[in-house]
Amino acid sequence: MVSWTYVELEDVGSTQAIAKSLASMGATEGTVVVAKSQSFGEGRLGRTWLSPPGGLYMSIVLRPNSLSKPELIPLVSAVAVVKGVEQATGVLGRIRWPNDVMVKTKKLAGVLSEAQSYKGEVTQVVVGIGLNCNAPIAASTDLKESATSLMEELGKQVQVAELKHSVLDAFSELYDELQKGANMMPVWKQHFGTLGKPVSVKLKTGENPFTCKAIEVDSDGGLVVEGEKGNQVVHTGDLEWLKELS
Ligand code: BTN
C-alpha cells in the first residue's frame, strides 16, 4: 500500500506545479500536495481548472519504477475518484473516457496525469485530482450546463477531508493491484459510462470532431471507437474532447 506524506496548504497557484517541483527535488512516492484553493489550477490539454475554496485539490507524486503499464495510472486514478466519492457520499459517478468523472451528463471531477521518463522508463508521475465539493458552480459561466458539485447533487455540504481520505484509500488499493500486474479491465468497465455510447471525438491534429461509437478500452487504456472508416484506437494524448451525445 502507498504510504502518504501530506503537504497541506491554503491558497496556492497550483498543487500540480508544487508537486512537480517537490518531485524534481526528490519527493518520495506517496507525497500528496493538498490545497484549499488554487489561483492557477491546471486542467488537461492546457485548460484551467477553476479552484475556489470548498473543493478538493490534490496532486500525488508516484514513482512507478516497476510498473509494466504506467500509462494506466490516469484511468486507475479516475476509478479511485469514483470509488472514493461513492464510499464517502453515496454519489454514483461514472467515467467519461479517459478520466473525467461524471454524474449523469455533468462533470464532477477531473484528473491530470503528468509523467516524466528517463531512458524510456517512466520514473515519475504526478496525478492531479480536482473534485467539485462545496463550491457552487459559477452561474455566470457555461460550466453551469456541463459541471456539477457534490453539494449540488446532495443538497448539503460534504466533508472534504473525509473525501480526500476515501479517494486516497481507493487509489492505494487500485495502485497496489496495478503494481501486482492485476487485470484492471473489469473494475474500469464497471465504472465506465462511455462504452456502447455514441460519442463525438476531436483529435488534437485540428481535425473536425467525428461521431462514432465507443466499443472497448484496450489493454493500454486506449479507447477503441467504431466509426464510418471502421475501428480506430484513440489514445489520451490525441483526444481534445469526448462528449456523450445522449
Ligand atoms: C481536467 O482537466 O479534467 C483535469 C483537472 C485537474 C485539476 C487538478 S486540481 C489539483 C491539481 N492541481 C492542478 O493545478 N490541477 C490538478
Short mmCIF file of C-alpha atoms and ligand atoms in Angstrom, two decimals:
data_model
loop_
_atom_site.label_atom_id
_atom_site.label_comp_id
_atom_site.label_asym_id
_atom_site.label_seq_id
_atom_site.Cartn_x
_atom_site.Cartn_y
_atom_site.Cartn_z
CA MET A 1 0.00 0.00 0.00
CA VAL A 2 1.15 3.54 -0.61
CA SER A 3 2.22 5.40 2.49
CA TRP A 4 1.00 9.00 2.26
CA THR A 5 3.00 12.07 3.23
CA TYR A 6 0.79 15.16 3.27
CA VAL A 7 1.79 18.68 2.33
CA GLU A 8 -1.32 20.63 3.36
CA LEU A 9 -1.53 24.19 2.07
CA GLU A 10 -4.06 27.02 2.00
CA ASP A 11 -4.26 29.07 -1.24
CA VAL A 12 -1.69 28.14 -3.87
CA GLY A 13 -1.15 28.70 -7.58
CA SER A 14 -1.38 25.01 -8.43
CA THR A 15 -0.81 21.87 -6.35
CA GLN A 16 0.35 20.24 -9.57
CA ALA A 17 3.15 22.75 -10.05
CA ILE A 18 4.19 22.38 -6.40
CA ALA A 19 4.10 18.56 -6.53
CA LYS A 20 6.17 18.52 -9.74
CA SER A 21 8.71 20.81 -8.18
CA LEU A 22 8.87 18.68 -4.99
CA ALA A 23 9.21 15.58 -7.16
CA SER A 24 12.10 17.12 -9.06
CA MET A 25 13.79 17.68 -5.68
CA GLY A 26 13.34 14.01 -4.78
CA ALA A 27 9.93 13.85 -3.03
CA THR A 28 9.09 10.22 -2.38
CA GLU A 29 6.20 8.17 -3.75
CA GLY A 30 3.04 8.99 -1.83
CA THR A 31 3.76 12.68 -1.32
CA VAL A 32 0.37 14.42 -1.62
CA VAL A 33 0.10 18.17 -2.02
CA VAL A 34 -3.36 19.36 -0.97
CA ALA A 35 -4.66 22.93 -1.10
CA LYS A 36 -7.85 24.70 -0.01
CA SER A 37 -7.94 26.74 -3.23
CA GLN A 38 -5.85 27.40 -6.31
CA SER A 39 -5.46 30.56 -8.33
CA PHE A 40 -3.96 28.84 -11.40
CA GLY A 41 -5.40 25.33 -11.34
CA GLU A 42 -4.16 23.36 -14.35
CA GLY A 43 -6.53 21.20 -16.38
CA ARG A 44 -5.90 18.74 -19.20
CA LEU A 45 -4.77 19.96 -22.59
CA GLY A 46 -3.78 23.40 -21.34
CA ARG A 47 -7.17 24.25 -19.89
CA THR A 48 -7.58 25.88 -16.50
CA TRP A 49 -9.33 24.28 -13.54
CA LEU A 50 -11.48 26.67 -11.53
CA SER A 51 -10.49 26.07 -7.92
CA PRO A 52 -12.41 28.21 -5.40
CA PRO A 53 -12.42 27.32 -1.67
CA GLY A 54 -14.67 24.35 -0.94
CA GLY A 55 -13.23 21.88 -3.47
CA LEU A 56 -10.71 19.07 -3.16
CA TYR A 57 -7.48 19.87 -4.99
CA MET A 58 -4.58 17.47 -4.63
CA SER A 59 -1.56 16.20 -6.53
CA ILE A 60 0.05 12.85 -5.83
CA VAL A 61 3.69 12.01 -6.54
CA LEU A 62 4.26 8.46 -7.82
CA ARG A 63 7.48 6.68 -8.73
CA PRO A 64 6.22 3.72 -10.74
CA ASN A 65 9.63 2.14 -11.31
CA SER A 66 8.44 -1.41 -11.55
CA LEU A 67 5.07 -0.84 -13.20
CA SER A 68 4.71 -2.60 -16.52
CA LYS A 69 1.90 -0.26 -17.62
CA PRO A 70 2.30 3.24 -16.11
CA GLU A 71 0.03 4.53 -18.87
CA LEU A 72 -2.86 3.03 -16.95
CA ILE A 73 -2.36 5.33 -13.95
CA PRO A 74 -4.77 8.03 -15.23
CA LEU A 75 -7.57 5.50 -15.67
CA VAL A 76 -6.92 3.91 -12.29
CA SER A 77 -7.00 7.40 -10.76
CA ALA A 78 -10.43 8.08 -12.21
CA VAL A 79 -11.73 4.79 -10.81
CA ALA A 80 -10.29 5.78 -7.40
CA VAL A 81 -12.23 9.05 -7.52
CA VAL A 82 -15.47 7.26 -8.41
CA LYS A 83 -14.97 4.72 -5.62
CA GLY A 84 -13.87 7.30 -3.05
CA VAL A 85 -16.82 9.56 -3.80
CA GLU A 86 -19.28 6.69 -3.60
CA GLN A 87 -17.77 5.47 -0.33
CA ALA A 88 -17.83 8.91 1.33
CA THR A 89 -21.09 10.30 -0.02
CA GLY A 90 -23.07 7.60 -1.83
CA VAL A 91 -22.99 9.65 -5.05
CA LEU A 92 -22.54 7.36 -8.06
CA GLY A 93 -20.18 8.74 -10.66
CA ARG A 94 -19.10 7.18 -13.91
CA ILE A 95 -16.09 7.71 -16.08
CA ARG A 96 -16.15 9.56 -19.36
CA TRP A 97 -13.03 8.36 -21.11
CA PRO A 98 -10.24 8.96 -20.47
CA ASN A 99 -10.63 10.18 -16.90
CA ASP A 100 -13.44 12.64 -16.33
CA VAL A 101 -15.77 11.70 -13.50
CA MET A 102 -19.34 12.48 -14.40
CA VAL A 103 -22.66 12.49 -12.60
CA LYS A 104 -25.22 11.93 -15.32
CA THR A 105 -24.03 14.32 -18.04
CA LYS A 106 -22.17 16.78 -15.80
CA LYS A 107 -18.51 16.73 -14.82
CA LEU A 108 -17.82 16.30 -11.11
CA ALA A 109 -14.06 15.73 -11.13
CA GLY A 110 -11.07 15.71 -13.42
CA VAL A 111 -7.67 14.00 -13.39
CA LEU A 112 -4.47 15.44 -14.81
CA SER A 113 -1.66 12.91 -15.01
CA GLU A 114 1.82 14.05 -15.99
CA ALA A 115 4.69 11.62 -16.45
CA GLN A 116 8.43 12.04 -16.68
CA SER A 117 10.69 9.48 -18.28
CA TYR A 118 14.38 8.71 -18.22
CA LYS A 119 15.89 6.45 -20.89
CA GLY A 120 12.47 5.24 -21.95
CA GLU A 121 11.35 4.37 -18.40
CA VAL A 122 8.62 6.33 -16.62
CA THR A 123 10.35 7.48 -13.44
CA GLN A 124 7.78 9.86 -12.04
CA VAL A 125 4.06 10.53 -12.42
CA VAL A 126 2.20 13.40 -10.78
CA VAL A 127 -1.54 12.76 -10.62
CA GLY A 128 -3.65 15.87 -10.02
CA ILE A 129 -7.23 15.43 -8.88
CA GLY A 130 -9.79 18.22 -8.80
CA LEU A 131 -13.15 17.36 -7.23
CA ASN A 132 -16.04 19.83 -7.03
CA CYS A 133 -17.32 19.52 -3.48
CA ASN A 134 -18.92 22.50 -1.72
CA ALA A 135 -18.23 25.41 -4.05
CA PRO A 136 -21.21 26.36 -6.21
CA ILE A 137 -20.59 26.05 -9.93
CA ALA A 138 -20.35 29.63 -11.15
CA ALA A 139 -23.73 30.59 -12.58
CA SER A 140 -22.25 33.12 -14.94
CA THR A 141 -20.12 30.62 -16.85
CA ASP A 142 -21.11 27.92 -19.30
CA LEU A 143 -19.88 25.42 -16.69
CA LYS A 144 -23.37 25.53 -15.18
CA GLU A 145 -24.51 23.31 -18.04
CA SER A 146 -21.54 20.95 -18.03
CA ALA A 147 -20.30 20.72 -14.43
CA THR A 148 -21.70 19.75 -11.07
CA SER A 149 -20.57 19.54 -7.44
CA LEU A 150 -21.31 17.12 -4.62
CA MET A 151 -23.22 19.85 -2.80
CA GLU A 152 -25.47 20.31 -5.82
CA GLU A 153 -26.02 16.57 -6.12
CA LEU A 154 -26.76 16.04 -2.43
CA GLY A 155 -28.29 19.37 -1.45
CA LYS A 156 -25.90 19.64 1.50
CA GLN A 157 -22.25 20.25 2.26
CA VAL A 158 -19.79 17.37 2.31
CA GLN A 159 -16.66 16.74 4.39
CA VAL A 160 -13.72 17.48 2.08
CA ALA A 161 -11.20 15.84 4.44
CA GLU A 162 -13.22 12.62 4.50
CA LEU A 163 -13.37 12.63 0.69
CA LYS A 164 -9.64 13.11 0.47
CA HIS A 165 -9.05 10.03 2.61
CA SER A 166 -11.58 7.84 0.84
CA VAL A 167 -10.22 8.76 -2.61
CA LEU A 168 -6.65 8.09 -1.43
CA ASP A 169 -7.64 4.78 0.20
CA ALA A 170 -9.27 3.67 -3.05
CA PHE A 171 -6.27 4.89 -5.01
CA SER A 172 -3.85 2.99 -2.79
CA GLU A 173 -5.77 -0.28 -3.23
CA LEU A 174 -6.02 0.06 -7.00
CA TYR A 175 -2.41 1.14 -7.41
CA ASP A 176 -1.37 -1.89 -5.38
CA GLU A 177 -3.30 -4.16 -7.75
CA LEU A 178 -1.76 -2.42 -10.74
CA GLN A 179 1.71 -2.95 -9.26
CA LYS A 180 0.95 -6.64 -8.82
CA GLY A 181 0.09 -6.83 -12.53
CA ALA A 182 -3.64 -7.45 -11.99
CA ASN A 183 -6.03 -7.08 -14.90
CA MET A 184 -7.75 -3.78 -14.12
CA MET A 185 -10.19 -4.03 -17.04
CA PRO A 186 -13.15 -5.47 -15.12
CA VAL A 187 -13.06 -2.75 -12.45
CA TRP A 188 -12.81 0.02 -15.07
CA LYS A 189 -15.63 -1.39 -17.13
CA GLN A 190 -17.80 -1.39 -14.05
CA HIS A 191 -17.41 2.38 -13.84
CA PHE A 192 -17.14 3.46 -17.46
CA GLY A 193 -20.09 5.38 -18.78
CA THR A 194 -18.65 5.67 -22.26
CA LEU A 195 -18.75 2.15 -23.66
CA GLY A 196 -21.51 1.34 -26.11
CA LYS A 197 -22.43 5.03 -26.41
CA PRO A 198 -22.28 7.35 -29.38
CA VAL A 199 -19.50 9.85 -28.76
CA SER A 200 -18.01 12.81 -30.51
CA VAL A 201 -14.23 12.70 -30.77
CA LYS A 202 -11.94 15.53 -31.74
CA LEU A 203 -8.31 14.70 -32.34
CA LYS A 204 -5.56 17.15 -31.44
CA THR A 205 -4.44 17.38 -35.03
CA GLY A 206 -7.10 20.02 -35.63
CA GLU A 207 -9.43 17.65 -37.42
CA ASN A 208 -13.15 18.24 -37.15
CA PRO A 209 -14.93 16.19 -34.50
CA PHE A 210 -16.35 12.94 -35.75
CA THR A 211 -19.18 10.89 -34.38
CA CYS A 212 -18.59 7.26 -33.60
CA LYS A 213 -19.40 4.55 -31.07
CA ALA A 214 -17.07 3.75 -28.19
CA ILE A 215 -16.82 -0.02 -28.09
CA GLU A 216 -13.85 -1.02 -25.95
CA VAL A 217 -10.88 0.10 -23.91
CA ASP A 218 -7.73 -1.75 -24.94
CA SER A 219 -5.08 -3.08 -22.58
CA ASP A 220 -3.05 0.15 -22.87
CA GLY A 221 -6.02 2.31 -21.89
CA GLY A 222 -6.78 3.43 -25.45
CA LEU A 223 -10.41 3.85 -26.46
CA VAL A 224 -11.50 1.72 -29.40
CA VAL A 225 -14.14 3.53 -31.41
CA GLU A 226 -16.20 2.32 -34.32
CA GLY A 227 -16.84 4.91 -37.00
CA GLU A 228 -17.56 5.22 -40.69
CA LYS A 229 -14.00 4.18 -41.50
CA GLY A 230 -14.06 1.13 -39.27
CA ASN A 231 -12.40 0.72 -35.89
CA GLN A 232 -9.77 3.13 -34.59
CA VAL A 233 -7.93 3.41 -31.26
CA VAL A 234 -7.87 6.86 -29.65
CA HIS A 235 -5.09 7.48 -27.14
CA THR A 236 -5.21 10.01 -24.32
CA GLY A 237 -2.77 12.42 -25.88
CA ASP A 238 -4.75 12.60 -29.09
CA LEU A 239 -8.06 13.46 -27.64
CA GLU A 240 -9.18 17.03 -27.36
CA TRP A 241 -12.60 16.26 -26.07
CA LEU A 242 -15.04 13.48 -25.90
CA LYS A 243 -18.64 14.21 -25.24
CA GLU A 244 -21.60 11.93 -24.98
CA LEU A 245 -24.30 12.91 -27.39
CA SER A 246 -27.04 11.19 -25.47
C1 BTN B 1 -9.14 18.09 -16.16
O1 BTN B 1 -8.87 18.95 -17.00
O2 BTN B 1 -10.18 17.44 -16.21
C2 BTN B 1 -8.15 17.78 -15.05
C3 BTN B 1 -8.24 18.79 -13.94
C4 BTN B 1 -7.24 18.53 -12.83
C5 BTN B 1 -7.28 19.61 -11.78
C6 BTN B 1 -6.43 19.28 -10.60
S1 BTN B 1 -6.81 20.25 -9.18
C7 BTN B 1 -5.43 19.61 -8.37
C8 BTN B 1 -4.32 19.57 -9.38
N1 BTN B 1 -3.66 20.86 -9.45
C9 BTN B 1 -3.82 21.44 -10.62
O3 BTN B 1 -3.35 22.56 -10.94
N2 BTN B 1 -4.55 20.68 -11.42
C10 BTN B 1 -4.94 19.43 -10.77
#
